[in-house]
Amino acid sequence: MKKNGIGRRYLINFIATAVFFILALVVCGNGGSRMKLSVVPSIWQCCYLIIMAASLNLVLGFLGQLSLGHCGFMAVGAYSAALISLAFQRAGFYEEKSGVAFLLVLLLSIVAAGVLAALLGVLVGIPALRLKGDYLAIITLGFGMIIVNVINNIPFCGQQGLGQGSASSALYATGLGFSNDEKVQYLWVALLTVILCLSLMFMFVRSKYGRAIRSIRDNEIASESSGVNVNYYKVLTFTVSAFFAGVTGALYACSNAALATTSFAFTNGSILNSVFIVVMVVVGGMGFLTGSVIAAVVLFLLNYTIKNGAWVAALPAFLQNVFTYPMLVYSIALIIVIVFRPKGIMGSSEFALCDIPKWKGWLQQYFASRKAGKEELRHE
Amino acid sequence: MSEEKKPVLETRGLGISFGGLHAVSDFNISICSGELVGLIGPNGAGKTTVFNLLTGVYVPTEGTVLLNGVPLNGKKVHQFVAAGVARTFQNIRLFDDMTVIENVKVAFTKDIKYGLVDAFFRTPRFWREEEAMTKKAMELLAICGLEDKADVLASSLPYGQQRKLEIARALATDMKVLLLDEPAAGMNPTETAELLACINTIRDSFGIAILLIEHDMSLVMNVCERIQVIDYGVTIASGLPEEIAQNPKVIAAYLGE
Ligand SMILES: Nc1ncnc2c1ncn2[C@@H]1O[C@H](COP(=O)(O)OP(=O)(O)OP(=O)(O)O)[C@@H](O)[C@H]1O
Ligand SMILES: [Mg+2]
């Protein structure tokens, strides 16, 4: 009985995902120039932000460790993917960004980016065995900075790049960097990567692994005393989280014409910043993957519309001034979320398709309880 | 009779000092399967410290802990658990943001055979193990009278049930020795009676050795076959409950001289 229920859930989710996937491809493939110039590139950005937020949630929300260097893993992934694709191109494996050969290289670079980042994840996980809280935050922050500098100073990454042309400049012409047309053409790769990564993360947290790392977050001593090998699971979580961050790096390399280490640096003022990813996780709810997905999209849209949208221009002048400092707006948004929804915008439950029929009941319950609360006040 | 059996848990000259303070010194105990031994002593006597030594939380400065005759020196806490020592805590330590059944399942982690690949791709093995585990967890919850609370958050349980959940979680580690640190603390008489029944069931159906710290004297005198008394980290008496009740040293330690 129970197992059938689970089977149905998987089926519903699978069908819904497949429908969404095909619909997105059809709509984006047949759109006009606006679709091509702004919507599809935005979807690419959302794709890597979603995986970034969800994978950081593994460490921050499920394991309960503050890591401020998540973009460092992304940088490693981005440069690995870029260099691998360039190497294959130089070797004459593919010429055009089409065909089976290129597709193989693309998939290889995505996986390799993840694996290389995961190896670094092991290294970062090891200090996490001894340090906690602020101290770990400082170490990971340092890691983010160091990685950027290391990449900058590797000759073939930063400056000369594989003998001719560098990863920083040659991506668009020869490597992964997609033009707007190619972004439409390969949108399925991005969407499929997101779907796969999210599914894998869900499977991870809903298994003994998820239980073990949540138990470490809730009470490390009790977890150890229940036979959980705390050190192993901590390093494993950092590794898995870094793997997915590395994968996003590959997507980043695809959606940008050139790579520059400054875009992964801590001082980066845009949305792609380790601290901003932390904000996404907190806003979405720590320990809730669907929350991270929604927060990543919402914050991306907020960021995007503040920069390009018309609604800011329609605001009164003094408010417009505030929006010239987007970081200020995000901080205010973060404070509002923490004060009013301390568990994140999603509250304390995962979004699940199967729960939609129950929503009506939940809403009625909610209003009934509010009404009851008011009555009580009146009686007093 | 029990003298002929080989002890599961044995300590030899176990001791620890924090700086100049000898919290526990020359602690010797041996417990056989199926035995229920009480460990009592005034506040600050070092009882919890003994538990921390027996579970590897503290590294002893002298002496050894042996499980089935094998010394556990230098092992980590989770390795002590794997060897067969499980415990509950004096100040409750549950996984608050996890459900009751998940709390129990965490303790199965070390015995679960499936790996990352099984978890990622939901292989038949994954389902088989998870299902078997859910069944086992429900059985343990039933022993502790929590089967109808399986899906509520551990933190939302009333106090007495939280203590019982700690016991269920300890049982899930498949232990040979169970250490209970003041399981009845803060319970009302009904809850204590339920707990007592629960402990008796565990002893009868699991055949494990139990070491119990308890301040409630009537409980200790009722259920324990042997009692060991410590004061200032030193064993001052050990023997049958009636002997302990009459021992002048024990009376002096409790009433203060
Ligand atoms: N980590 C530690 N560092 C320093 N002193 C410690 C440490 N752990 C325990 N002690 C000391 O060891 C002594 C024994 O403490 P313990 O907690 O074992 O007592 P107890 O018998 O469990 O008391 P209670 O009945 O109050 O639970 C106390 O004096 C305590 O201060
Ligand atoms: Mg104590």
XYZ file of C-alpha atoms and ligand atoms in Angstrom:
669
model
C 0.000 0.000 0.000
C 2.495 2.542 1.190
C 4.947 1.696 -1.533
C 2.290 2.221 -4.180
C 1.736 5.711 -2.813
C 5.421 6.466 -3.184
C 5.397 5.070 -6.703
C 2.510 7.328 -7.649
C 4.293 10.340 -6.217
C 7.372 9.603 -8.309
C 5.230 9.151 -11.395
C 3.368 12.435 -10.876
C 6.603 14.319 -10.329
C 8.201 12.688 -13.334
C 5.297 13.522 -15.635
C 5.069 17.098 -14.355
C 8.803 17.595 -14.875
C 8.683 16.116 -18.352
C 5.748 18.320 -19.330
C 7.484 21.395 -17.958
C 10.685 20.468 -19.755
C 9.030 19.988 -23.147
C 6.815 23.032 -22.743
C 9.770 25.222 -21.848
C 11.710 23.996 -24.870
C 8.802 24.502 -27.260
C 7.975 27.970 -25.964
C 11.578 29.128 -25.912
C 12.364 27.581 -29.260
C 9.588 29.408 -31.066
C 9.716 32.784 -29.381
C 10.612 36.065 -30.986
C 13.764 38.066 -30.588
C 12.842 39.192 -27.088
C 12.698 35.556 -26.103
C 16.096 34.936 -27.589
C 17.798 38.064 -26.316
C 16.542 38.266 -22.777
C 14.353 35.367 -21.669
C 16.554 32.433 -22.641
C 19.783 33.959 -21.276
C 17.885 34.662 -18.063
C 16.774 31.068 -17.883
C 20.407 29.993 -18.215
C 21.321 32.265 -15.334
C 18.433 30.963 -13.254
C 19.566 27.432 -13.975
C 22.949 27.888 -12.416
C 21.658 29.982 -9.554
C 19.111 27.299 -8.682
C 21.752 24.590 -8.484
C 24.069 26.903 -6.556
C 21.442 27.684 -3.942
C 20.272 24.095 -3.631
C 23.792 22.712 -3.337
C 24.774 25.289 -0.728
C 21.650 24.321 1.154
C 23.126 20.848 1.603
C 25.953 22.334 3.646
C 24.178 25.286 5.209
C 20.664 23.995 5.759
C 21.086 20.259 6.115
C 24.541 19.984 7.669
C 24.250 23.302 9.483
C 27.698 24.655 8.594
C 28.203 28.175 7.306
C 30.239 28.169 4.114
C 31.062 31.480 2.454
C 33.187 30.159 -0.380
C 30.644 28.372 -2.503
C 31.422 30.414 -5.623
C 34.988 29.146 -5.398
C 33.753 25.688 -6.405
C 31.810 27.257 -9.222
C 34.962 28.992 -10.439
C 36.831 25.691 -10.448
C 34.008 24.079 -12.390
C 33.793 26.933 -14.878
C 37.507 26.957 -15.631
C 37.745 23.172 -15.808
C 34.861 22.987 -18.252
C 36.193 25.842 -20.346
C 39.705 24.442 -20.547
C 38.530 20.924 -21.321
C 36.345 22.119 -24.166
C 39.151 24.311 -25.496
C 41.583 21.424 -25.322
C 39.281 19.209 -27.348
C 38.725 21.966 -29.844
C 42.475 22.487 -30.237
C 42.894 18.770 -30.704
C 40.503 18.984 -33.614
C 37.860 16.862 -31.976
C 35.164 19.305 -33.003
C 35.069 22.505 -35.053
C 31.539 23.810 -34.924
C 29.445 23.990 -31.797
C 27.118 21.343 -33.083
C 27.090 17.655 -33.801
C 27.639 14.591 -31.686
C 31.317 15.280 -31.037
C 30.582 18.650 -29.494
C 27.742 17.239 -27.456
C 30.051 14.607 -26.033
C 32.606 17.249 -25.119
C 29.887 19.362 -23.550
C 28.669 16.508 -21.361
C 32.222 15.523 -20.486
C 33.073 19.058 -19.415
C 29.986 19.273 -17.235
C 30.792 16.030 -15.435
C 34.512 16.792 -15.199
C 33.761 20.235 -13.763
C 31.718 18.590 -11.049
C 34.345 15.972 -10.267
C 37.210 18.464 -10.019
C 35.191 20.756 -7.782
C 34.253 17.756 -5.648
C 37.930 16.938 -5.122
C 38.421 20.449 -3.789
C 35.309 19.967 -1.710
C 37.094 17.179 0.150
C 39.909 19.598 0.944
C 37.520 22.210 2.276
C 35.565 19.604 4.190
C 38.588 18.607 6.234
C 38.946 21.898 8.175
C 35.198 21.651 8.768
C 35.943 18.670 10.988
C 37.707 20.873 13.485
C 36.075 24.239 13.001
C 32.522 25.393 13.376
C 30.436 28.522 12.946
C 32.330 31.752 12.452
C 35.700 30.051 12.219
C 34.571 27.769 9.440
C 32.966 30.744 7.699
C 36.314 32.533 7.722
C 38.152 29.478 6.381
C 35.683 29.009 3.541
C 35.742 32.719 2.791
C 39.496 32.452 2.545
C 39.153 29.433 0.294
C 36.940 31.434 -2.076
C 39.558 34.157 -2.275
C 42.496 31.805 -2.621
C 40.931 29.830 -5.432
C 40.343 32.967 -7.457
C 43.958 34.016 -7.029
C 45.278 30.582 -7.831
C 43.283 30.440 -11.046
C 44.480 33.924 -11.928
C 48.063 32.839 -11.599
C 47.943 29.561 -13.473
C 49.368 30.603 -16.846
C 47.008 28.611 -19.019
C 43.938 29.736 -17.106
C 44.475 33.379 -16.550
C 46.723 34.702 -19.241
C 47.999 32.655 -22.166
C 45.629 29.750 -22.103
C 46.473 26.452 -23.778
C 49.211 27.937 -25.883
C 46.993 30.163 -27.945
C 44.286 32.362 -26.581
C 43.038 31.946 -23.041
C 40.028 30.505 -21.395
C 39.210 34.047 -20.442
C 38.789 35.290 -23.954
C 38.425 32.401 -26.354
C 35.301 30.752 -25.032
C 32.846 32.388 -27.321
C 34.736 31.767 -30.499
C 35.880 28.234 -29.918
C 34.941 26.778 -26.558
C 31.739 26.405 -24.608
C 30.578 30.012 -24.686
C 27.226 30.041 -26.429
C 25.794 32.752 -28.636
C 22.156 33.655 -28.114
C 21.121 31.260 -30.855
C 23.103 28.464 -29.330
C 21.642 29.204 -25.935
C 18.243 28.463 -27.398
C 19.569 25.424 -29.210
C 21.192 23.978 -26.083
C 18.608 25.113 -23.577
C 17.679 21.491 -23.074
C 21.145 20.809 -21.698
C 20.742 23.477 -19.044
C 17.229 22.417 -18.104
C 18.122 18.760 -18.034
C 21.165 19.484 -15.865
C 19.029 21.375 -13.375
C 16.405 18.652 -13.284
C 19.003 15.932 -12.843
C 20.984 17.802 -10.200
C 17.885 18.658 -8.193
C 16.600 15.091 -8.398
C 19.922 13.739 -7.225
C 20.011 16.203 -4.342
C 16.497 15.216 -3.314
C 17.478 11.567 -3.389
C 20.546 12.387 -1.328
C 18.708 14.221 1.432
C 15.892 11.682 1.520
C 18.092 8.735 2.310
C 20.252 7.668 5.220
C 22.695 10.372 4.122
C 20.159 13.149 4.569
C 19.093 11.771 7.918
C 22.670 11.452 9.110
C 23.655 14.998 8.162
C 20.495 16.512 9.604
C 21.160 14.656 12.835
C 24.631 16.208 12.917
C 23.063 19.630 12.494
C 20.533 19.039 15.257
C 22.867 17.536 17.824
C 26.354 16.454 16.950
C 27.053 14.632 20.210
C 23.840 12.627 20.038
C 24.520 11.875 16.399
C 27.941 10.467 17.209
C 26.468 8.521 20.099
C 23.946 7.000 17.719
C 26.766 5.539 15.695
C 26.972 8.150 12.941
C 30.511 8.628 11.674
C 30.283 12.391 11.910
C 33.575 13.160 10.188
C 32.776 10.993 7.196
C 29.354 12.516 6.657
C 30.650 16.052 7.042
C 33.330 15.633 4.401
C 30.896 13.749 2.180
C 28.390 16.597 2.323
C 31.020 19.168 1.428
C 32.097 16.951 -1.455
C 28.606 16.393 -2.838
C 27.777 20.056 -2.458
C 30.983 21.046 -4.242
C 30.243 18.598 -7.037
C 26.987 20.326 -7.881
C 28.568 23.760 -7.560
C 31.189 22.582 -10.052
C 28.459 21.522 -12.449
C 26.966 24.996 -12.267
C 30.390 26.324 -13.169
C 30.147 24.425 -16.457
C 26.755 25.980 -17.143
C 28.236 29.357 -16.333
C 31.027 28.779 -18.835
C 28.379 27.925 -21.424
C 26.324 31.026 -20.900
C 29.198 33.493 -20.911
C 31.416 34.555 -23.760
C 34.445 34.950 -21.544
C 35.501 33.937 -18.072
C 37.042 36.319 -15.601
C 37.992 35.301 -12.102
C 36.552 38.551 -10.777
C 33.048 37.231 -11.432
C 33.579 34.578 -8.763
C 35.349 36.839 -6.300
C 33.960 37.747 -2.937
C 33.991 41.406 -3.946
C 31.749 40.739 -6.904
C 28.854 43.169 -6.557
C 26.413 41.210 -8.702
C 24.087 38.392 -7.803
C 26.792 35.785 -8.282
C 28.474 36.124 -4.941
C 28.952 33.539 -2.235
C 27.138 35.720 0.272
C 24.244 36.227 -2.070
C 23.905 32.487 -2.466
C 23.741 32.258 1.325
C 20.962 34.841 1.235
C 19.058 32.695 -1.269
C 19.312 29.685 1.001
C 18.181 31.628 4.051
C 15.292 33.272 2.215
C 14.205 29.958 0.738
C 14.454 28.179 4.035
C 17.384 26.246 5.431
C 16.928 22.558 4.933
C 14.242 22.927 2.254
C 15.391 22.354 -1.293
C 12.241 23.569 -3.013
C 12.571 26.802 -1.052
C 16.065 27.302 -2.465
C 14.773 26.837 -5.992
C 12.021 29.371 -5.542
C 14.271 31.852 -3.724
C 16.906 31.593 -6.454
C 14.356 32.437 -9.138
C 12.653 35.165 -7.110
C 15.892 36.865 -6.155
C 17.166 36.594 -9.702
C 14.009 38.273 -10.977
C 14.270 40.942 -8.300
C 17.855 41.586 -9.259
C 17.041 41.556 -12.941
C 14.088 43.892 -12.714
C 15.896 46.298 -10.426
C 18.552 46.593 -13.076
C 16.406 46.500 -16.210
C 12.810 46.725 -15.106
C 10.446 49.608 -15.527
C 8.819 49.394 -12.143
C 11.710 51.012 -10.327
C 11.383 54.077 -12.576
C 7.727 54.321 -11.639
C 8.500 54.617 -7.933
C 8.731 57.946 -6.092
C 12.142 59.546 -6.339
C 13.375 58.808 -2.810
C 12.618 55.115 -3.235
C 14.369 55.067 -6.576
C 17.483 56.255 -4.829
C 17.360 53.256 -2.534
C 17.215 50.970 -5.539
C 20.427 52.379 -6.911
C 22.024 50.361 -4.114
C 20.605 46.892 -4.845
C 22.601 45.296 -2.032
C 20.746 47.528 0.406
C 17.433 46.268 -0.968
C 18.526 42.670 -0.589
C 19.640 43.252 2.976
C 16.272 44.765 3.797
C 14.516 41.875 2.083
C 16.638 39.441 4.086
C 15.828 41.173 7.367
C 12.124 41.165 6.547
C 12.221 37.459 5.776
C 14.148 36.647 8.949
C 11.753 38.652 11.102
C 8.493 37.461 9.596
C 9.324 34.044 8.187
C 12.326 32.817 10.180
C 12.085 29.413 8.511
C 12.212 30.940 5.018
C 9.489 32.010 2.626
C 8.421 28.423 2.220
C 7.888 27.915 5.922
C 8.602 24.489 7.236
C 7.501 22.204 4.440
C 8.732 21.219 1.041
C 6.610 22.113 -1.918
C 5.124 18.907 -3.310
C 2.836 18.465 -6.254
C 0.923 15.779 -4.421
C 0.050 18.266 -1.698
C -1.778 20.649 -4.022
C -5.166 18.987 -3.450
C -4.644 19.542 0.272
C -4.059 23.291 -0.109
C -7.732 24.197 0.202
C -7.942 22.380 3.513
C -4.751 24.019 4.772
C -5.982 27.488 3.854
C -9.312 26.901 5.586
C -7.476 25.626 8.638
C -5.224 28.685 8.594
C -8.118 31.149 8.392
C -10.095 29.227 10.974
C -7.180 29.380 13.395
C -6.737 33.107 12.751
C -10.415 33.719 13.331
C -10.280 31.691 16.527
C -7.280 33.724 17.648
C -9.167 36.976 17.051
C -12.210 35.730 18.917
C -10.027 34.854 21.836
C -8.572 38.352 21.871
C -12.052 39.833 21.814
C -13.097 37.748 24.786
C -10.169 38.994 26.756
C 25.286 -17.667 38.834
C 26.241 -14.575 36.909
C 29.807 -14.936 38.186
C 30.314 -17.922 35.882
C 29.264 -15.997 32.785
C 31.724 -13.846 30.922
C 31.059 -10.132 31.355
C 30.114 -8.087 28.272
C 31.308 -4.827 29.693
C 34.284 -4.629 31.969
C 36.498 -1.791 33.154
C 39.921 -2.026 34.748
C 41.143 0.822 36.894
C 39.282 3.377 34.801
C 39.983 6.971 35.733
C 40.102 10.504 34.425
C 41.282 13.787 35.812
C 40.483 17.260 34.580
C 43.502 19.323 35.500
C 43.916 18.590 39.198
C 40.421 17.205 39.719
C 40.180 13.416 39.840
C 36.623 13.179 38.560
C 36.738 9.389 38.465
C 39.459 7.124 39.778
C 40.037 3.376 39.833
C 36.567 2.542 38.583
C 35.993 -1.207 38.190
C 32.778 -2.778 37.074
C 31.767 -5.870 35.153
C 28.320 -6.511 33.753
C 26.975 -9.642 32.076
C 24.249 -9.928 29.469
C 20.777 -9.757 30.951
C 21.974 -7.975 34.058
C 20.667 -4.645 35.271
C 23.157 -2.780 37.401
C 22.543 0.521 39.120
C 25.135 3.264 39.443
C 24.291 5.759 42.141
C 25.987 8.517 44.043
C 25.382 12.074 45.252
C 25.353 15.023 42.836
C 28.678 15.591 41.145
C 29.944 12.167 42.185
C 31.126 11.422 38.654
C 28.371 9.141 37.337
C 27.889 10.929 34.020
C 31.644 11.119 33.684
C 31.769 7.315 33.985
C 29.258 7.105 31.128
C 31.336 9.470 29.049
C 34.338 7.229 29.649
C 32.374 4.109 28.759
C 31.186 5.634 25.476
C 34.473 7.132 24.349
C 33.356 10.736 24.758
C 36.173 11.256 27.250
C 39.545 9.588 26.807
C 40.511 8.001 30.126
C 43.756 9.161 31.705
C 44.136 5.697 33.224
C 42.649 2.238 32.833
C 40.721 0.541 30.039
C 37.216 -0.303 28.931
C 36.735 -3.821 27.596
C 33.783 -5.048 25.583
C 33.573 -8.828 25.379
C 37.174 -8.855 26.514
C 38.367 -6.562 23.718
C 39.884 -3.263 24.862
C 38.379 -0.174 23.221
C 41.351 2.122 23.758
C 41.762 4.907 21.228
C 38.458 4.260 19.505
C 36.134 7.099 18.475
C 32.638 7.540 19.854
C 30.917 6.044 16.816
C 33.258 3.058 16.982
C 32.212 2.458 20.584
C 28.634 2.417 19.313
C 29.544 0.030 16.521
C 31.201 -2.232 19.104
C 27.928 -2.303 21.029
C 27.694 0.450 23.635
C 24.642 2.705 23.471
C 23.521 5.443 25.802
C 20.917 8.024 26.657
C 21.681 11.491 27.977
C 20.916 13.101 31.293
C 19.984 16.343 29.548
C 17.877 15.124 26.632
C 19.629 15.274 23.283
C 17.208 14.522 20.491
C 17.272 15.597 16.864
C 14.651 18.267 17.398
C 13.844 19.141 13.798
C 13.410 15.536 12.731
C 10.411 13.304 13.193
C 10.243 10.664 15.896
C 10.786 7.804 13.472
C 13.665 9.617 11.785
C 15.313 9.997 15.179
C 15.286 6.236 15.504
C 16.368 5.654 11.914
C 19.475 7.787 12.386
C 20.719 5.125 14.755
C 20.389 2.521 11.983
C 22.768 4.499 9.753
C 25.815 2.391 10.529
C 23.985 -0.864 9.731
C 22.473 0.229 6.427
C 24.130 -1.524 3.545
C 23.155 0.676 0.611
C 25.601 3.250 -0.739
C 25.517 6.585 -2.544
C 24.640 5.032 -5.888
C 21.678 3.171 -4.403
C 20.453 6.355 -2.782
C 20.898 8.498 -5.902
C 19.202 6.081 -8.258
C 16.712 4.504 -5.867
C 17.712 0.937 -6.582
C 15.589 -1.985 -5.321
C 18.177 -2.444 -2.610
C 17.467 1.061 -1.342
C 13.743 0.391 -1.078
C 14.297 -2.982 0.523
C 16.575 -1.613 3.214
C 14.451 1.461 3.880
C 11.328 -0.634 4.215
C 12.961 -3.134 6.552
C 14.263 -0.236 8.592
C 10.892 1.463 8.875
C 9.454 -1.788 10.138
C 12.211 -2.226 12.707
C 11.906 1.379 13.832
C 8.169 0.987 14.343
C 8.775 -2.104 16.468
C 11.188 -0.200 18.681
C 8.771 2.715 18.963
C 6.059 0.268 19.961
C 8.231 -1.065 22.784
C 8.577 2.467 24.097
C 4.905 3.272 23.532
C 5.518 5.845 20.814
C 4.142 4.083 17.738
C 1.323 6.590 17.269
C 3.765 9.511 17.426
C 6.035 8.282 14.624
C 5.520 11.246 12.315
C 5.521 14.173 14.735
C 8.595 16.301 15.373
C 10.716 15.050 18.244
C 10.704 18.496 19.870
C 6.915 18.499 20.071
C 6.794 15.399 22.267
C 6.049 15.854 25.952
C 9.039 15.495 28.250
C 8.448 11.924 29.378
C 8.076 10.693 25.820
C 11.239 12.491 24.767
C 13.107 10.435 27.335
C 11.529 7.277 25.972
C 12.448 8.264 22.430
C 16.063 8.529 23.575
C 15.818 4.948 24.768
C 14.245 3.807 21.481
C 17.036 5.508 19.572
C 19.678 3.863 21.745
C 18.036 0.469 21.181
C 18.203 1.000 17.424
C 21.994 0.909 17.512
C 21.784 -2.852 18.091
C 23.766 -2.649 21.296
C 25.061 -5.186 23.770
C 25.270 -2.715 26.623
C 22.750 0.011 27.298
C 23.680 2.952 29.495
C 20.758 4.961 30.851
C 21.589 8.300 32.435
C 18.780 9.256 34.822
C 15.965 8.134 32.516
C 13.300 8.959 35.103
C 14.539 12.460 35.881
C 11.678 14.933 35.822
C 9.017 12.286 35.272
C 5.811 12.069 37.254
C 4.970 8.780 39.070
C 2.793 7.436 36.211
C 5.481 8.142 33.661
C 8.071 6.534 35.908
C 5.944 3.412 36.222
C 5.588 3.232 32.434
C 9.310 3.680 32.055
C 9.939 0.890 34.508
C 7.740 -1.445 32.480
C 9.571 -0.372 29.351
C 12.992 -1.094 30.889
C 11.826 -4.515 32.051
C 10.538 -5.370 28.567
C 13.843 -4.342 27.075
C 15.795 -6.467 29.488
C 13.614 -9.497 28.900
C 13.366 -9.299 25.122
C 16.845 -8.041 24.191
C 18.907 -9.902 26.764
C 21.342 -7.022 26.997
C 23.314 -5.612 29.886
C 21.934 -2.389 31.328
C 23.734 0.116 33.492
C 21.395 2.615 35.062
C 22.099 5.924 36.753
C 19.185 7.037 38.851
C 18.402 9.324 41.741
C 14.994 7.800 42.379
C 15.993 5.310 45.090
C 12.804 3.276 45.033
C 13.267 2.714 41.299
C 16.881 1.669 41.722
C 16.164 -0.632 44.634
C 13.280 -2.207 42.718
C 14.822 -3.040 39.392
C 18.565 -3.359 39.884
C 20.176 -6.672 40.705
C 23.369 -5.036 41.822
C 24.241 -1.507 42.757
C 27.533 0.307 42.699
C 27.894 3.541 44.641
C 30.447 6.227 43.876
C 31.282 9.399 45.700
C 33.906 11.937 44.606
C 34.767 9.563 41.755
C 35.663 6.712 44.099
C 33.657 3.504 44.462
C 32.520 3.357 48.066
C 30.283 0.297 47.906
C 28.918 -2.299 45.571
C 26.570 -5.219 46.085
C 22.951 -6.258 46.364
C 20.322 -3.549 46.901
C 19.596 -4.600 50.485
C 23.288 -4.515 51.384
C 23.663 -1.066 49.858
C 20.646 0.275 51.735
C 22.288 -0.695 55.006
C 25.859 0.277 54.169
C 26.982 2.988 56.624
C 29.383 4.546 54.069
C 26.555 4.999 51.587
C 24.245 6.467 54.180
C 26.998 8.850 55.227
C 27.680 9.889 51.641
C 24.019 10.629 51.001
C 23.267 12.346 54.276
C 26.619 14.092 54.478
C 28.860 13.778 57.454
N 34.709 18.140 30.948
C 34.895 18.398 32.249
N 35.839 19.293 32.643
C 36.045 19.559 33.934
N 35.365 18.984 34.927
C 34.414 18.076 34.631
C 34.115 17.743 33.269
N 33.134 16.814 33.260
C 32.812 16.601 34.533
N 33.575 17.342 35.368
C 33.522 17.325 36.833
O 33.453 16.002 37.251
C 32.618 15.897 38.408
C 31.594 14.830 38.190
O 30.598 15.290 37.275
P 29.446 14.373 36.748
O 28.665 15.156 35.756
O 29.996 13.087 36.282
O 28.562 14.142 38.033
P 27.243 13.272 38.202
O 27.546 12.221 39.188
O 26.721 12.862 36.903
O 26.282 14.329 38.885
P 24.717 14.547 38.689
O 24.047 13.643 39.652
O 24.516 15.973 39.076
O 24.394 14.269 37.290
C 32.025 17.265 38.654
O 32.762 17.875 39.682
C 32.234 17.981 37.352
O 32.412 19.350 37.568
Mg 25.078 13.213 35.763
